[in-house]
Structures are given as structure tokens and as C-alpha cells.
Tab-separated table of C-alpha atoms in Angstrom:
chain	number	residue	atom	x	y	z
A	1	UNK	CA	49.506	23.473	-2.966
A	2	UNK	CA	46.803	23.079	-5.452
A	3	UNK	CA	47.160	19.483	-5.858
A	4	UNK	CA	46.972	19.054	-1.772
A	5	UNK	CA	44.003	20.536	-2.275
A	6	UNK	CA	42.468	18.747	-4.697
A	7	UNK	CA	43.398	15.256	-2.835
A	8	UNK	CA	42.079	16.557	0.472
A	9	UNK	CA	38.807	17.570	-1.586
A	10	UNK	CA	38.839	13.874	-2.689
A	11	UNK	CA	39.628	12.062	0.446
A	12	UNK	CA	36.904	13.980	2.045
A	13	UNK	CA	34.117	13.000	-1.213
A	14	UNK	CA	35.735	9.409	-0.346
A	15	UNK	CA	34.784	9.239	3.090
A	16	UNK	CA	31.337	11.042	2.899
A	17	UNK	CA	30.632	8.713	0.449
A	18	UNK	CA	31.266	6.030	2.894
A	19	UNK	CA	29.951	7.224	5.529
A	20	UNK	CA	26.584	8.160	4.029
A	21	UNK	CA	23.545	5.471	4.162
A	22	UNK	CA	22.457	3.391	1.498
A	23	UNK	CA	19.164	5.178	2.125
A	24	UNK	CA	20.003	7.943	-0.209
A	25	UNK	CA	19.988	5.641	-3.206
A	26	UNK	CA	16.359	6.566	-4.690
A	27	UNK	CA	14.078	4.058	-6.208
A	28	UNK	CA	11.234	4.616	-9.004
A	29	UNK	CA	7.722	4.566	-7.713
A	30	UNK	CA	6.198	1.128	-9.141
A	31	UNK	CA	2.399	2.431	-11.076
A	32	UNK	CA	-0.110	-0.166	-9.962
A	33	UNK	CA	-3.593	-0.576	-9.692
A	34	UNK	CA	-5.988	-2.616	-7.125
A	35	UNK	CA	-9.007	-4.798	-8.525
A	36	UNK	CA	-12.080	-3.706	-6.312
A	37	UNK	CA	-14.005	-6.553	-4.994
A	38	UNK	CA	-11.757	-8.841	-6.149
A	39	UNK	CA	-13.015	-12.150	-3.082
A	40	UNK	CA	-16.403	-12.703	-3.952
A	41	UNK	CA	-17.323	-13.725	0.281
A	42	UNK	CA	-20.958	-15.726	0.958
A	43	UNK	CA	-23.610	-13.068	2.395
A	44	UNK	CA	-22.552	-15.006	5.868
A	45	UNK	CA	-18.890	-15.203	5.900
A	46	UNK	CA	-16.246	-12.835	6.869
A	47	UNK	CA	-12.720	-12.414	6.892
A	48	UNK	CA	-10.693	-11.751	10.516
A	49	UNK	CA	-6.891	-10.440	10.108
A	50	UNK	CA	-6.092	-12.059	6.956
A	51	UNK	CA	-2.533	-13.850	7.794
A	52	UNK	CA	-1.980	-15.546	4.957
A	53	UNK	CA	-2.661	-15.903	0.949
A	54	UNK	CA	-1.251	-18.389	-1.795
A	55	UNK	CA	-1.956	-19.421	-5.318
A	56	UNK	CA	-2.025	-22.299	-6.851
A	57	UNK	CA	-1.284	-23.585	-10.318
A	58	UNK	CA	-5.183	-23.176	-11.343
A	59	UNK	CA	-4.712	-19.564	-10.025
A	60	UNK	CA	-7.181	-20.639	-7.234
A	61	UNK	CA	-6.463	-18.157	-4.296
A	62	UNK	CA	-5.968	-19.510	-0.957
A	63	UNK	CA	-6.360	-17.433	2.140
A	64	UNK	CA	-5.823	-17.857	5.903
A	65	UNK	CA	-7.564	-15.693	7.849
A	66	UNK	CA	-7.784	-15.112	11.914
A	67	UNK	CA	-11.397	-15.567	11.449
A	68	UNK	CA	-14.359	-18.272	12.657
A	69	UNK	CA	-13.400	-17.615	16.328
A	70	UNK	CA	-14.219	-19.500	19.248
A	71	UNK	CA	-13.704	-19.404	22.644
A	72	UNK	CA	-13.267	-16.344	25.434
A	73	UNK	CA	-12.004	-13.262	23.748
A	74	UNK	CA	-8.321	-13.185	24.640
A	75	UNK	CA	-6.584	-16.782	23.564
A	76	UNK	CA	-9.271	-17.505	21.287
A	77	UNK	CA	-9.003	-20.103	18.444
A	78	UNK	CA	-8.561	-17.704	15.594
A	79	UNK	CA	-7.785	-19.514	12.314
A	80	UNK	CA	-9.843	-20.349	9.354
A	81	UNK	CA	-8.724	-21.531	5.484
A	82	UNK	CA	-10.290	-20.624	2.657
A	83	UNK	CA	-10.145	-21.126	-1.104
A	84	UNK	CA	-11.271	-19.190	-4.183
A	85	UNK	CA	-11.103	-19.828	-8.060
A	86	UNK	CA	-9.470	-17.227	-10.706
A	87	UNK	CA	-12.150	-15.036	-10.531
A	88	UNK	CA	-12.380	-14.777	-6.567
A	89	UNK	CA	-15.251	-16.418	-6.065
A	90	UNK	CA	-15.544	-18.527	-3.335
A	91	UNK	CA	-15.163	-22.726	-3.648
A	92	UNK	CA	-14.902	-24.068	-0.461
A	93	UNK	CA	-13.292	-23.789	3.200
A	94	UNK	CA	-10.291	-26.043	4.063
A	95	UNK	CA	-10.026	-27.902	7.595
A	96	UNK	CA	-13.307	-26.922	9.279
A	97	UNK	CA	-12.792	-27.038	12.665
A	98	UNK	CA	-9.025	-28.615	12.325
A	99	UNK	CA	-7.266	-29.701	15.921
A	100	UNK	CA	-4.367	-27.415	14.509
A	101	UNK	CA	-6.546	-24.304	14.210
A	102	UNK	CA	-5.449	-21.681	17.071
A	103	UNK	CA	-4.107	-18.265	14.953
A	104	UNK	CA	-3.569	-18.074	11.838
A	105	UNK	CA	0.214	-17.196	10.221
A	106	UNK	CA	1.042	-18.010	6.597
A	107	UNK	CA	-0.176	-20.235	3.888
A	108	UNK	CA	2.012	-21.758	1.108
A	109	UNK	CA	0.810	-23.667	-2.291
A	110	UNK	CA	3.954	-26.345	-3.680
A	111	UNK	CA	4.289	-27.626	-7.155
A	112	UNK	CA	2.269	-30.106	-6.770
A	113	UNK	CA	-1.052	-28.141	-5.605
A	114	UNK	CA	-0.847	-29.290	-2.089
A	115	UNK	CA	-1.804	-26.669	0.247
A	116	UNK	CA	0.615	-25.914	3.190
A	117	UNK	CA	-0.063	-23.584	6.506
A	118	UNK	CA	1.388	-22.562	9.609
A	119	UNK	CA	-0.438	-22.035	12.284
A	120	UNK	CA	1.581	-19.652	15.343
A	121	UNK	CA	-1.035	-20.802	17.704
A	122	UNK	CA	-0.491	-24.114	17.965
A	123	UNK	CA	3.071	-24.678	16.966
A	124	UNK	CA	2.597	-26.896	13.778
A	125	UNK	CA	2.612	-27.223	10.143
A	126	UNK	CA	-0.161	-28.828	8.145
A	127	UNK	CA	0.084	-30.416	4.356
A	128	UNK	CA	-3.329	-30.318	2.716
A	129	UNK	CA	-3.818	-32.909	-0.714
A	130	UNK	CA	-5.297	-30.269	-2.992
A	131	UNK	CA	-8.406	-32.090	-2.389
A	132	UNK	CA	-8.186	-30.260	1.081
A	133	UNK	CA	-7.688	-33.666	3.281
A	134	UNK	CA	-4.774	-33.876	5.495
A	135	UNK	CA	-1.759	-35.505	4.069
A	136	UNK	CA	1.160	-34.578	7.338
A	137	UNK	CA	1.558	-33.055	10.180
A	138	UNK	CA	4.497	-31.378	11.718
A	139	UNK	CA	4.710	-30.515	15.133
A	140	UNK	CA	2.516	-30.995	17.838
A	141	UNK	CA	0.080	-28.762	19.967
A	142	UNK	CA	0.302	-28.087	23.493
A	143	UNK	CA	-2.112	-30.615	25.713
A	144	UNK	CA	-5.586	-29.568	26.489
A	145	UNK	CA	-5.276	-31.658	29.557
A	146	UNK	CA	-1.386	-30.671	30.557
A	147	UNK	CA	-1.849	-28.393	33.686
A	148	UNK	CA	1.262	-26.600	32.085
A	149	UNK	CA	-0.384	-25.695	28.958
A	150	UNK	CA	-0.387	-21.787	28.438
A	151	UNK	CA	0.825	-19.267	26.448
A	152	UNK	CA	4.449	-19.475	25.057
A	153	UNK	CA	7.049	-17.857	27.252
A	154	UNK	CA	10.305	-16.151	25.887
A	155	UNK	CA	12.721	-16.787	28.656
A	156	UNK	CA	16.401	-15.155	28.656
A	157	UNK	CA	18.386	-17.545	28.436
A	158	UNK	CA	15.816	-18.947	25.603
A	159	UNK	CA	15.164	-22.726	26.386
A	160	UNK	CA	17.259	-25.118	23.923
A	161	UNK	CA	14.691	-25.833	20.788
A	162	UNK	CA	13.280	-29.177	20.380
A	163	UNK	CA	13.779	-31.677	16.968
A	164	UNK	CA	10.083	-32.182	15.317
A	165	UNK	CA	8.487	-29.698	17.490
A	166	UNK	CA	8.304	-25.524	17.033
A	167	UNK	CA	7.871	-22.719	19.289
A	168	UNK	CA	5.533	-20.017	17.604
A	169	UNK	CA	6.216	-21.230	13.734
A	170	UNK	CA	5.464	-18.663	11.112
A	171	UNK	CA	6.406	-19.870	7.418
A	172	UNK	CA	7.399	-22.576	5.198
A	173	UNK	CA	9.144	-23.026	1.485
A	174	UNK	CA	10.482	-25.796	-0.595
A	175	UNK	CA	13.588	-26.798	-2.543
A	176	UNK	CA	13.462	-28.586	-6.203
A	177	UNK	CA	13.733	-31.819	-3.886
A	178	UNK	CA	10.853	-31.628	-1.994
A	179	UNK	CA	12.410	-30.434	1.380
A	180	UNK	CA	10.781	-28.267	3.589
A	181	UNK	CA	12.300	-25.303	4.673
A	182	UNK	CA	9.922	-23.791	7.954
A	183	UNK	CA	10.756	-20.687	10.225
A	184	UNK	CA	10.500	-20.712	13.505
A	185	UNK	CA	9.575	-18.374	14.462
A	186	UNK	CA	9.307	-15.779	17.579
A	187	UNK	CA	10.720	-17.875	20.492
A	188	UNK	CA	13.119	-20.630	18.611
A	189	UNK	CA	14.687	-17.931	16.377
A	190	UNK	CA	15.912	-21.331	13.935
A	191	UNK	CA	15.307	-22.455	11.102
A	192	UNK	CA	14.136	-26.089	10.584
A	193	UNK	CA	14.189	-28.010	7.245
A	194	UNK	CA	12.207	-31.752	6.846
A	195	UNK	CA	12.768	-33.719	3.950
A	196	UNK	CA	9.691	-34.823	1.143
A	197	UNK	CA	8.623	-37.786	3.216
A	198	UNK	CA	8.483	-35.323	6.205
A	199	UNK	CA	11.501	-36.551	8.331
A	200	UNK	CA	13.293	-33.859	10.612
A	201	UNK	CA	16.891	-33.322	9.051
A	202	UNK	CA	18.480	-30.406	10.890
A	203	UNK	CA	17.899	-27.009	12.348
A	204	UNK	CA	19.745	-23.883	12.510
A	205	UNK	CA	19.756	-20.704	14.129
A	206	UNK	CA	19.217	-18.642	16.789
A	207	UNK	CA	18.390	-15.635	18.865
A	208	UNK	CA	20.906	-12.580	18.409
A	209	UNK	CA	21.747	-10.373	15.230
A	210	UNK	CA	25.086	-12.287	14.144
A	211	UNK	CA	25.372	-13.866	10.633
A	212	UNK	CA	23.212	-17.179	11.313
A	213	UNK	CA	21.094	-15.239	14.024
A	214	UNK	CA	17.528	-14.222	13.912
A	215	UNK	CA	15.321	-12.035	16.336
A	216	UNK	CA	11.893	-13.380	14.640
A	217	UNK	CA	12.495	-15.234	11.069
A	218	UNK	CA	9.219	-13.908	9.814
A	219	UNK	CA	8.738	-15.099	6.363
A	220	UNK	CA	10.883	-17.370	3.964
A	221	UNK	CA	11.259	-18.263	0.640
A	222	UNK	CA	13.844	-20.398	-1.943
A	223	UNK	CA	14.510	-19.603	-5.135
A	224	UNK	CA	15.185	-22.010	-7.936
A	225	UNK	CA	18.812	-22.290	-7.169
A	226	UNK	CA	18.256	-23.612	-3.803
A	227	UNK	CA	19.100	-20.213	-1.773
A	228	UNK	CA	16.920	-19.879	1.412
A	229	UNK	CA	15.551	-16.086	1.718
A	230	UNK	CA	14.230	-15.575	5.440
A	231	UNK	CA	13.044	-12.222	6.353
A	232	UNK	CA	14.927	-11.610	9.811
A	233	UNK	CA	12.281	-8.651	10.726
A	234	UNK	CA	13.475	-7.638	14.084
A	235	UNK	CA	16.893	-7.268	12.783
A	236	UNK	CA	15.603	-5.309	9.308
A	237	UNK	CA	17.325	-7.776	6.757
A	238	UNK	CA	17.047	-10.798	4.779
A	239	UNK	CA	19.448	-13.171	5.137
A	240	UNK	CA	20.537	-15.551	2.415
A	241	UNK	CA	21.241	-19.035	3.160
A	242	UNK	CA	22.280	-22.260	1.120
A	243	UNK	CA	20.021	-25.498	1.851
A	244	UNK	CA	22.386	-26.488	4.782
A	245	UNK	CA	22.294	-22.656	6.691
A	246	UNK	CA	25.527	-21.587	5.569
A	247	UNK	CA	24.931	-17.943	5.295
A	248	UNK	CA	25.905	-16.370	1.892
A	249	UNK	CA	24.972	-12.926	1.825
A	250	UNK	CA	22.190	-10.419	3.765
A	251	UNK	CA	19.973	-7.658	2.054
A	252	UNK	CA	19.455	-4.727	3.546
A	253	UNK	CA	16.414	-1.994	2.189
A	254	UNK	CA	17.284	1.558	2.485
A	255	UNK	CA	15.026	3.791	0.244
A	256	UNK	CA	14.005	7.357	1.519
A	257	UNK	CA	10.489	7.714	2.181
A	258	UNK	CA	8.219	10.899	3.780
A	259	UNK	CA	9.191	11.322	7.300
A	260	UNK	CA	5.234	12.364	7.564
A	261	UNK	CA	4.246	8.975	6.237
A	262	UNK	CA	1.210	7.968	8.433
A	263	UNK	CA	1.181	4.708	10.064
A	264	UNK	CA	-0.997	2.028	9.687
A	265	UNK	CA	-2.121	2.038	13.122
A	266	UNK	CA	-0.489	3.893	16.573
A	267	UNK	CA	2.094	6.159	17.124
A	268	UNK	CA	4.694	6.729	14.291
A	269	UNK	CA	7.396	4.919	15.323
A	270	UNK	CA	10.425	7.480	16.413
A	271	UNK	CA	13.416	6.612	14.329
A	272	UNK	CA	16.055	5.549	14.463
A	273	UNK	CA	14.556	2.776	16.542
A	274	UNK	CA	16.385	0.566	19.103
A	275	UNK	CA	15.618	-2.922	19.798
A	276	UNK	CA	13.229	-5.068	17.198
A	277	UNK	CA	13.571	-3.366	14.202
A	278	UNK	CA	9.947	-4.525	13.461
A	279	UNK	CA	8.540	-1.298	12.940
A	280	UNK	CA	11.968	0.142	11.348
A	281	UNK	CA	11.438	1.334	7.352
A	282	UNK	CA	12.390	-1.864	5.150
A	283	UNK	CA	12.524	-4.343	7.623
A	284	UNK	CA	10.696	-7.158	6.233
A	285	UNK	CA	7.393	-8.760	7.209
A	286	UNK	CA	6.637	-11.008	4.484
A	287	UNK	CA	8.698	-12.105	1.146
A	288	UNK	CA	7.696	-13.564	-1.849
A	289	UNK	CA	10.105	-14.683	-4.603
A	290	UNK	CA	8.353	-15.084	-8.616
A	291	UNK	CA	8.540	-18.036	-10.275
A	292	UNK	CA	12.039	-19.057	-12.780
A	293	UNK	CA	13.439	-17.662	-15.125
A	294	UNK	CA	13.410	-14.071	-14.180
A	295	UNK	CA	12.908	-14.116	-11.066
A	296	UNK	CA	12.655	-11.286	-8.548
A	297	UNK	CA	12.131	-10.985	-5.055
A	298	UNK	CA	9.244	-8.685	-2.886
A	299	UNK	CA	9.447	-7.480	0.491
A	300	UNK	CA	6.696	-5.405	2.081
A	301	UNK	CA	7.313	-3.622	5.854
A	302	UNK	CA	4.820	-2.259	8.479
A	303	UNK	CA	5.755	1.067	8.437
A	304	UNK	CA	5.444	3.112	6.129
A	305	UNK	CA	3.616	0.445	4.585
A	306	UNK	CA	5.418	-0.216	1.164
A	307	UNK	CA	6.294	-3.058	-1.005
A	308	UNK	CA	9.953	-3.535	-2.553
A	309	UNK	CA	10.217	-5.007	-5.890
A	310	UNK	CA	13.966	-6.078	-5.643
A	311	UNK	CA	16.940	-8.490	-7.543
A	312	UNK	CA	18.159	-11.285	-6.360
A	313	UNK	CA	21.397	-9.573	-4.925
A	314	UNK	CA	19.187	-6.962	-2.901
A	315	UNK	CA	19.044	-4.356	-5.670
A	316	UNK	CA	15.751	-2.137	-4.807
A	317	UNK	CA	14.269	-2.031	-8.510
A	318	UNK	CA	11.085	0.186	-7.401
A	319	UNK	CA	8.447	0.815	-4.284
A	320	UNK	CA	4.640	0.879	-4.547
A	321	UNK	CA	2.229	1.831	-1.905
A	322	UNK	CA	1.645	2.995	1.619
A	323	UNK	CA	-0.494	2.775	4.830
A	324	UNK	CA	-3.662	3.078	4.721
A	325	UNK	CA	-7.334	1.673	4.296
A	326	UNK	CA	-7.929	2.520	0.681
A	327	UNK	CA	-7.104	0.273	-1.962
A	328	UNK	CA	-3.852	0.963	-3.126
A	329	UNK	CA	-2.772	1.599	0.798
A	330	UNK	CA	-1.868	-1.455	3.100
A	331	UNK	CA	-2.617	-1.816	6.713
A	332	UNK	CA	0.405	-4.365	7.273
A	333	UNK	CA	0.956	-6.516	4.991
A	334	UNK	CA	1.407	-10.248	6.597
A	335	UNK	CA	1.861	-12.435	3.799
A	336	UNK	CA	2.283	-11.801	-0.420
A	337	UNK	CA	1.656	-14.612	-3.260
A	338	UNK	CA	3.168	-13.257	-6.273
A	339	UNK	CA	2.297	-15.925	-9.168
A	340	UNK	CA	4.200	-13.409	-11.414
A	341	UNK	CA	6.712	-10.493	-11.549
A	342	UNK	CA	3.261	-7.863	-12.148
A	343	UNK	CA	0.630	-9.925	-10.547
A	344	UNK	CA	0.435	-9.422	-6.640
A	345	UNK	CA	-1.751	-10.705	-3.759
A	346	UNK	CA	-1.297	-9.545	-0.512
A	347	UNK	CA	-2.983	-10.315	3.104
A	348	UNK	CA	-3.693	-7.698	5.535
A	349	UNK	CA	-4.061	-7.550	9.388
A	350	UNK	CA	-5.449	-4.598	9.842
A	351	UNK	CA	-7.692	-4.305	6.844
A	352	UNK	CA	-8.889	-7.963	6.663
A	353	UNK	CA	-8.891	-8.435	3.286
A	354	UNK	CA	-6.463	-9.890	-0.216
A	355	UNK	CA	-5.474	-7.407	-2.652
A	356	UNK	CA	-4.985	-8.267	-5.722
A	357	UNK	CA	-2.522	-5.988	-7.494
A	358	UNK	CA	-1.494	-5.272	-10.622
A	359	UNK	CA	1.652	-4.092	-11.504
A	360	UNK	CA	2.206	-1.843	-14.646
A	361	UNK	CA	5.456	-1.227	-16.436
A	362	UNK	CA	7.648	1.604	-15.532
A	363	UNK	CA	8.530	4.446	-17.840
């Protein structure tokens, strides 16, 4: 009788321990500190909703902002690139005026210094030299003269996508052999990779939450074995691919967090949420993986506001931050250049500004 006991007592610690979420796993709090005034700005320039920010191998800062706007007030031309030295202050601006600048979304630096960015506006991807000219183009904008031109519709069925052209593109990473992996983005739902001389190889992808599927491939990033991270946000993981979209694995962030956390702007979102998982805890809006050897990978989400230091394999090593207009607090978190495991820079929507954080070591 005792012994029935005992295995009923263990088949039911079995199957609560199955049944409960990853969530409960707890993660150490990440001490970090913000440098104040870090982007030394000209009296008359400003940042807008800061999309995008990269370093390069000079540790000049890079950042893409939804700023020098033009036009009426709604569908205005909102992108603008600017760079920095070491010491944030400011060099130069990038593209002045560019026939690709509609809205800002992410900025990339490769190897080589050239300067990459993708601009959701007008559907294409730019290579800078890193003397700032323009060295390709992928993509094309809509016509100024097309009576059809308008804003981007996300029809159900969603229309087939289109070789060498994007729908709403959002990010872009590279492989040891020069290829170009770029996500796209909120209507194609695919991701598209283009080798080193910039010719279209293949896409993959598409709308649904399947292996392979993505509702809005955010952010994406390759680490040095050739692994493509893209941060599926609207169905809160990151899915692992190899260079030719076979999926491998998916990583999934579950760390408890204050169910009083603020947000960064609106109503707290009620949980658990259906639909886009956008605003769902640990669903990730931007990624950044640290340069080899050791490398890890960060995630940061909208609400609460955090960033995830994580492994490889999806193992949640610590969490810093939250919403917020302070330093130290985010006000979503778009894009994040991490140069080195303790040395973050992240861009912010609502705060328009870079934050450059540093990371100390945990006890």
C-alpha cells in the first residue's frame, strides 16, 4: 500500500512537472549601467524613433533613425543615417536625401566596414562602401508615377512573394561567404538570402506558425557556424535555421517577470494574449548575436521591456532592464549592436535615442 503510494506521489511530481511552463525557471538579474550622453548630436540635429544602430570595426556607431522628415504628416519620408566615432561624437550623415529613404528599420555593419540598411518604407536594402557611397541595391521602390502606388496591403490569401523584390523588409545578416541573409518582413513572412555579388539565390518561408513559418521575421542574425537566428515576433520564438532554411531547432523565452510591470506605452497588454504575440513577454523584437569564440545571443521584447542574455541553445543566462524613459529603462527596443558579450547598444522608438550599456559581471 505504501509503495502505491509513493508511485502515485511520483507519477503525479512527473506530470506537474510536465505540465508546468518553462516560465518558472528563474534567471539572475544582469547589473548594468547606462553612459549618460553618450551621442554627442549638432545643436541642430535630432533624432526621430531610432530604428536602427550598428558598430563597426573602428567602434564608430551607426544609427538609423525615423528622423529628417518630409512630406504630409501621415506617409511621410521618415529615414535618416547617421554615424559617430568611439566617443559618440558625431562624423557625418550617410545618404542625404537617398531615393531609398521612406522609414527607417535596421542597420547592419559586415566585416568589411560596409554599412548595410533596410528601409520598411520602401521595400529595399542598401550596401554603403564605408566611405558612405552606394555600392548595391536590392529591391526596388514602389513608382512615384504608378497610379497603384500606396501603402502595402496584407491580403488573406497573402499574394505569392516576388524574386529580387520585398514586401515591408526589416533586417539583414551575413554568412562567412559573403551571402546575405534579409527578412522579410510583415507581408512576405520569407526569408530571402543573395549571394556576395548580390544575385537572388532562394527564398523561404511563410505566413503561419508551423516550423518554417513566420507571422513577422523581425530581426535576424548568423552565427559563425552558419545557423540563421530570425526573431519570429508574432509567434514569440526564434527559430534556428541552416543557410538553406532547413529548420533545426526554435527558442522559446519564458522567465517570470512582475505582473505590475508598466508598459512602455498603452494599455498593459492582458495575458495570455491571442493572435501576434508581439506584445507577449519574450517574444523577440530585435537579436543580436557577439562576435566568435564565445559567443552568446540577446533578445530584447516590448513588454515588459527587458533584454535576454542567452546560449546558443536558448538557455536564458540573465535579464536586465525594463520600460521606461530613464536610462537603464527601454521604451522598445528596435534594434541592438552588441560588439561584445558586456558592451551593448540599443535603439529606441519611443525614447529616440542609443544606449550604450555596460554590462557588469554577475556574482
Amino acid at each position: 500500500m505504501r509503495r502505491c503510494v509513493l508511485l502515485l506521489i511520483l507519477a503525479v511530481v512527473i506530470a506537474v512537472s510536465v505540465l508546468l511552463p518553462a516560465q518558472q525557471e528563474r534567471a539572475p538579474e544582469i547589473p548594468f549601467r547606462s553612459v549618460p550622453g553618450f551621442l554627442k548630436l549638432p545643436p541642430d540635429l535630432y533624432l526621430g524613433e531610432v530604428a536602427g544602430v550598428a558598430v563597426n570595426s573602428k567602434r564608430h556607431v551607426f544609427v538609423f533613425s525615423r528622423a529628417n522628415s518630409s512630406g504630409p504628416a501621415y506617409a511621410a519620408a521618415a529615414a535618416q543615417l547617421l554615424e559617430f566615432d568611439a566617443d559618440g561624437k558625431f562624423v557625418r550623415e550617410i545618404g542625404h536625401n537617398l531615393y531609398a529613404w521612406s522609414f527607417a528599420h535596421s542597420v547592419k555593419v559586415d566585416t568589411d566596414d560596409n554599412i548595410w540598411v533596410a528601409d520598411k518604407g520602401s521595400d529595399m536594402v542598401i550596401k554603403f562602401d564605408p566611405e558612405g557611397r552606394v555600392a548595391m541595391v536590392i529591391g526596388r521602390k514602389q513608382e512615384a508615377s504608378d497610379e497603384g502606388t500606396a501603402p502595402l496591403k496584407h491580403p488573406k490569401p497573402p499574394l505569392p512573394p516576388v524574386d529580387g523584390m520585398f514586401r515591408q523588409v526589416t533586417d539583414m545578416a551575413w554568412d562567412a561567404a559573403g551571402n546575405t541573409y534579409i527578412s522579410d518582413g510583415y507581408v512576405n513572412s520569407r526569408i530571402a538570402k543573395v549571394d556576395k555579388n548580390g544575385n537572388w539565390l532562394r527564398s523561404w518561408g511563410e505566413p503561419g506558425n508551423q516550423p518554417g513559418q513566420f507571422n513577422t521575421p523581425h530581426s535576424i542574425a548568423v552565427d559563425a557556424a552558419g545557423n540563421v537566428y530570425v526573431a519570429d515576433r508574432g509567434n514569440r520564438r526564434i527559430q534556428v535555421l541552416d543557410g538553406e532554411g532547413k529548420f533545426l531547432r526554435q527558442l522559446v523565452i519564458d522567465v517570470p517577470f512582475d505582473p505590475n510591470a508598466r508598459p512602455a506605452i498603452g494599455n498593459k497588454p492582458e495575458l495570455p494574449i491571442t493572435g501576434s504575440q508581439t506584445m507577449a513577454p519574450g517574444a523577440p523584437w530585435a537579436i543580436c548575436i557577439t562576435p566568435p569564440p564565445n559567443q552568446v545571443l540577446y533578445s530584447s521584447d516590448g513588454y515588459p521591456g527587458r533584454i535576454y542574455k542567452l546560449t546558443l541553445d536558448g538557455k536564458v543566462l540573465g535579464v536586465l532592464g525594463e520600460s521606461g524613459k530613464q536610462l537603464k529603462q527601454f521604451g522598445w527596443i528596435h534594434e541592438i549592436a552588441c560588439p561584445s558579450e558586456n558592451e551593448l547598444f540599443v535603439g529606441e522608438l519611443l525614447n529616440w535615442r542609443v544606449q550604450k550599456l555596460i554590462l557588469e559581471p554577475m556574482h
